[in-house]
C-alpha positions as semicolon CSV with decimal commas, in nm:
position;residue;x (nm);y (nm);z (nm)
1;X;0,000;0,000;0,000
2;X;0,280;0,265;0,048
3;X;0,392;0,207;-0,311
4;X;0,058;0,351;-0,410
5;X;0,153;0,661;-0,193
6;X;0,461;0,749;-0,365
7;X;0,376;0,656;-0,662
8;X;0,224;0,964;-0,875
9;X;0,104;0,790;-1,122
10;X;-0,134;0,577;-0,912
11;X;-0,497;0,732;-0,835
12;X;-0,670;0,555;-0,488
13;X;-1,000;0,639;-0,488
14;X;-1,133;0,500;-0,120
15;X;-1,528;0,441;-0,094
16;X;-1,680;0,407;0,239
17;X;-1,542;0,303;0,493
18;X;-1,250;0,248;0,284
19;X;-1,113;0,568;0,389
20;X;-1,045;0,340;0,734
21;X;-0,816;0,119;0,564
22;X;-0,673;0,360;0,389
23;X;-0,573;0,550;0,720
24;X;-0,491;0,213;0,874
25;X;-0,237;0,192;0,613
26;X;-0,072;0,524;0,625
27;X;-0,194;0,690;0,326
28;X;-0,406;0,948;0,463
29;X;-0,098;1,110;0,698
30;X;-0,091;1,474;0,645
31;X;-0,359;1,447;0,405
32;X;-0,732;1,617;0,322
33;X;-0,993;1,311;0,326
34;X;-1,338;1,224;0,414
35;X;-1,578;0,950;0,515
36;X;-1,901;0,839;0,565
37;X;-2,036;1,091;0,827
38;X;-2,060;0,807;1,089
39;X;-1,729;0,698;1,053
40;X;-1,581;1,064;1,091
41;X;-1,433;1,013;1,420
42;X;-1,326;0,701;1,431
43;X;-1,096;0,847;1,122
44;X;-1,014;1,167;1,294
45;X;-0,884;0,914;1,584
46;X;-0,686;0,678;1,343
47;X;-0,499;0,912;1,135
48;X;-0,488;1,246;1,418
49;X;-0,219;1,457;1,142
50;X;-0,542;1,401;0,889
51;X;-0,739;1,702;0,798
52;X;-1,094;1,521;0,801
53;X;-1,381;1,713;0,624
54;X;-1,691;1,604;0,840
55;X;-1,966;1,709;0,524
56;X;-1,801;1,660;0,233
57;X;-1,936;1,425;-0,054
58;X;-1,535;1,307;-0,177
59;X;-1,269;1,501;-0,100
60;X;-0,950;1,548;-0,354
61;X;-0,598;1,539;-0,214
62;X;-0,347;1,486;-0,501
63;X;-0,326;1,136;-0,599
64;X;-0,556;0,993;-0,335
65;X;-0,968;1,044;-0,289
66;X;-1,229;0,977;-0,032
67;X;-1,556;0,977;-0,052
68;X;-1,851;0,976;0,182
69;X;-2,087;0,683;0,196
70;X;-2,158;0,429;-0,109
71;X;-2,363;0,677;-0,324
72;X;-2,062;0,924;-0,339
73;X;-1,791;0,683;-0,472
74;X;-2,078;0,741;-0,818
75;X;-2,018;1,068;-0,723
76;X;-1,611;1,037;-0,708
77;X;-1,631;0,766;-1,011
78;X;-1,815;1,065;-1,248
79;X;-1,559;1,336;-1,084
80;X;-1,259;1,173;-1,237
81;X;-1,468;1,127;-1,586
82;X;-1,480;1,439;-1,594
83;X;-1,137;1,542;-1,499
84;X;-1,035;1,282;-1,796
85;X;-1,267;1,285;-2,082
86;X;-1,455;1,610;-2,001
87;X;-1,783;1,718;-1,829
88;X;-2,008;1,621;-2,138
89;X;-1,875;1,274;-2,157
90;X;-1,932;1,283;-1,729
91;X;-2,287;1,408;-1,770
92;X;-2,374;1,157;-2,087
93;X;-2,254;0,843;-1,823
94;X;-2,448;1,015;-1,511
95;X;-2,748;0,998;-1,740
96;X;-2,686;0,655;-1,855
97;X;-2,659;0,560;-1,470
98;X;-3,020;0,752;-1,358
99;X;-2,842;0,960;-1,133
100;X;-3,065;1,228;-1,100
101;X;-2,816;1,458;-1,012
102;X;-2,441;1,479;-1,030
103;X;-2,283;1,609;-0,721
104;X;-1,937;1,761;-0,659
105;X;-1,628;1,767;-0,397
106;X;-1,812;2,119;-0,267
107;X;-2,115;1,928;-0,203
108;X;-2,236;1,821;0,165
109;X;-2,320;1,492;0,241
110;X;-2,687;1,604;0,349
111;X;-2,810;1,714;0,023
112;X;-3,090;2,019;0,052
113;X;-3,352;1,752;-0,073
114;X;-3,326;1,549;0,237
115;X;-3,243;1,789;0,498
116;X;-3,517;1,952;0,761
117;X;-3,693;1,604;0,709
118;X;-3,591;1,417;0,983
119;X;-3,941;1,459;1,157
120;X;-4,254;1,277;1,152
121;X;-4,547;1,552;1,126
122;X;-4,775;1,497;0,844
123;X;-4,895;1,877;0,744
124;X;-4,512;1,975;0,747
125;X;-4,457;1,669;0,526
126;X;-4,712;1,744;0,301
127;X;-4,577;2,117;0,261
128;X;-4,213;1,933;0,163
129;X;-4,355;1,716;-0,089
130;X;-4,550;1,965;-0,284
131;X;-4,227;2,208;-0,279
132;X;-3,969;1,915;-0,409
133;X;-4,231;1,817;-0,679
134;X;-4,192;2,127;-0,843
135;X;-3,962;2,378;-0,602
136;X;-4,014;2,698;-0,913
137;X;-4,340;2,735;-0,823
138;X;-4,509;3,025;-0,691
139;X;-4,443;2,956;-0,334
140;X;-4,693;3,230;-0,125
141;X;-4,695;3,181;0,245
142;X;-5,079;3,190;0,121
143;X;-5,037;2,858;-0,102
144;X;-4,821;2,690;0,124
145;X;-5,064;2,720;0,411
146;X;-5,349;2,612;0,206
147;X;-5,149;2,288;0,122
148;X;-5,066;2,201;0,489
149;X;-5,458;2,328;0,569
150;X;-5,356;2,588;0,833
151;X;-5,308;2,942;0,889
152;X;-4,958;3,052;0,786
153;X;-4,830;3,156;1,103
154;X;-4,916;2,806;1,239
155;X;-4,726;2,688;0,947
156;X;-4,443;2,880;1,037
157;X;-4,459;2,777;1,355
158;X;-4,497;2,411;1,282
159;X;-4,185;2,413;1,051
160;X;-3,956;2,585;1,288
161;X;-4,032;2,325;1,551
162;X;-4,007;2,018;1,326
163;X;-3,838;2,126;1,024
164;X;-3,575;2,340;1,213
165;X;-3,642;2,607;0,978
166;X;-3,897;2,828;0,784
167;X;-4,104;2,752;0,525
168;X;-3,929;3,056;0,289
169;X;-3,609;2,891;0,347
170;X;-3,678;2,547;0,291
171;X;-3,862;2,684;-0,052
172;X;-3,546;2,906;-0,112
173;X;-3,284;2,604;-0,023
174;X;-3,439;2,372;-0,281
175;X;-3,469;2,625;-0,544
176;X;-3,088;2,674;-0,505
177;X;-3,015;2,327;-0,536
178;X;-3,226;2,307;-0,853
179;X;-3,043;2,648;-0,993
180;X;-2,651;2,449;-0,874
181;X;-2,733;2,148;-1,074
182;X;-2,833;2,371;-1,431
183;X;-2,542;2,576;-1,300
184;X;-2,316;2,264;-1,353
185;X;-2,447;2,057;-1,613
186;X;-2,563;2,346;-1,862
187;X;-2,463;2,656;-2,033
188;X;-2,753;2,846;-1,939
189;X;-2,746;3,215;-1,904
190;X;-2,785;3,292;-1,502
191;X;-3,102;3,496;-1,598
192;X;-3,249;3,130;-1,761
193;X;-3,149;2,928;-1,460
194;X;-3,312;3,214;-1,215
195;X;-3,606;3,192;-1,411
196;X;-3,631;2,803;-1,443
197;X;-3,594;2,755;-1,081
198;X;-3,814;3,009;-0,969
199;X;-3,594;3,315;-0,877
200;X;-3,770;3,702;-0,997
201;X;-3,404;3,752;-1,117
202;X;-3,055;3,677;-1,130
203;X;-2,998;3,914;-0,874
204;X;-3,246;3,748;-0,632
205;X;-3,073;3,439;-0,730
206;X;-2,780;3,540;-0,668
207;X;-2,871;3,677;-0,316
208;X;-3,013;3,394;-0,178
209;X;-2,765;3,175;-0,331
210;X;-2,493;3,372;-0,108
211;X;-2,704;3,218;0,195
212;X;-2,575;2,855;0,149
213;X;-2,311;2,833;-0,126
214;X;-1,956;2,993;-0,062
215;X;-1,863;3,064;-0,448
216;X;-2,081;3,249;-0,682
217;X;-2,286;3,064;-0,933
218;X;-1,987;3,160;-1,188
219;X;-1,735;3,026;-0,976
220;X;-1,925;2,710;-0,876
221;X;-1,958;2,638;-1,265
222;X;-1,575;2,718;-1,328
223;X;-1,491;2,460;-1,039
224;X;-1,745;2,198;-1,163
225;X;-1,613;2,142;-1,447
């Protein structure tokens, strides 16, 4: 195993829990890495000189990858396409797999389509599922209350206690993720990818998109591919 370590020609891509036996073996000292998120301490305690990103999808460090649970390694396997035969060719093989969306090292593990779900309330459900279906809609307070069958204070109310946020946000959060993935895998205008997932404007878009995604949409499209 330490001949793949010095050997720059050599790309380890580590899956899983893989990232365990990789550390086990010495190939993570010094380096960036990931794993799945329950496994992140058990890494941080196996290799301590590690740097180990706790929400990261796969995580890049020279000649050697990590990725987060099972999914990702798809994730980290259409990455490297990419990197080799170029994001069309990545894209054409992600559509050939039915992944529904391609994700990238700047992606958490907890994507925006399952978080604020861990709860069990049916009218706060109900609100979630109508939003995913089709997150460009026009969103009111007014319409979202009428789907959940309550006032929308009570709404509110509801969501902050189950959903650990409001129902703007959780709107706004999946309208980003929508606009990220026809930032990556298009060559839409910003204006045409603000419109498509239900931004007034660019601007807006870009505003809200500040809220939960360190690069601008330009940047994040740069790095993606």
């Amino acid at each position: 195993m330490q001949l793949v370590a010095r050997n720059p020609t050599v790309t380890l891509m580590c899956v899983c829990s893989g990232s365990l036996l990789a550390a086990n073996a010495g190939l993570l000292r010094g380096r960036e890495c990931t794993t799945h998120h329950d496994l992140i301490d058990r890494l941080e305690k196996l290799e301590p000189s590690a740097t180990v990103h706790g929400n990261r999808i796969f995580v890049e460090d020279g000649h050697i990858m990590t990725s987060a649970g099972v999914t990702s390694g798809v994730d980290l396997a259409l990455h490297i396409i990419g990197q080799q035969l170029g994001h069309k060719v990545a894209v054409a093989v992600a559509r050939d797999l039915v992944v529904y969306m391609r994700r990238t090292t700047a992606d958490p593990q907890l994507s925006a389509w399952v978080m604020h779900r861990n709860h069990i309330h049916p009218a706060v459900h109900r609100v979630q599922d109508a939003v995913a279906r089709n997150p460009a809609a026009d969103w009111s307070a007014t319409r979202l209350a009428a789907v959940a069958c309550m006032s929308a204070r009570n709404l509110g109310r509801l969501f902050a206690e189950h959903a650990g946020c409001s129902p703007l946000d959780y709107v706004q959060r999946l309208r980003v993720a929508v606009a990220r993935e026809m930032v990556m895998n298009s060559d839409l205008a910003l204006e045409r990818v603000a419109e498509r997932s239900g931004f007034s404007s660019a601007h807006h878009l870009r505003r809200v998109w500040r809220r939960w995604e360190p690069a601008s949409p330009a940047e994040f499209r740069s790095t993606a591919r």
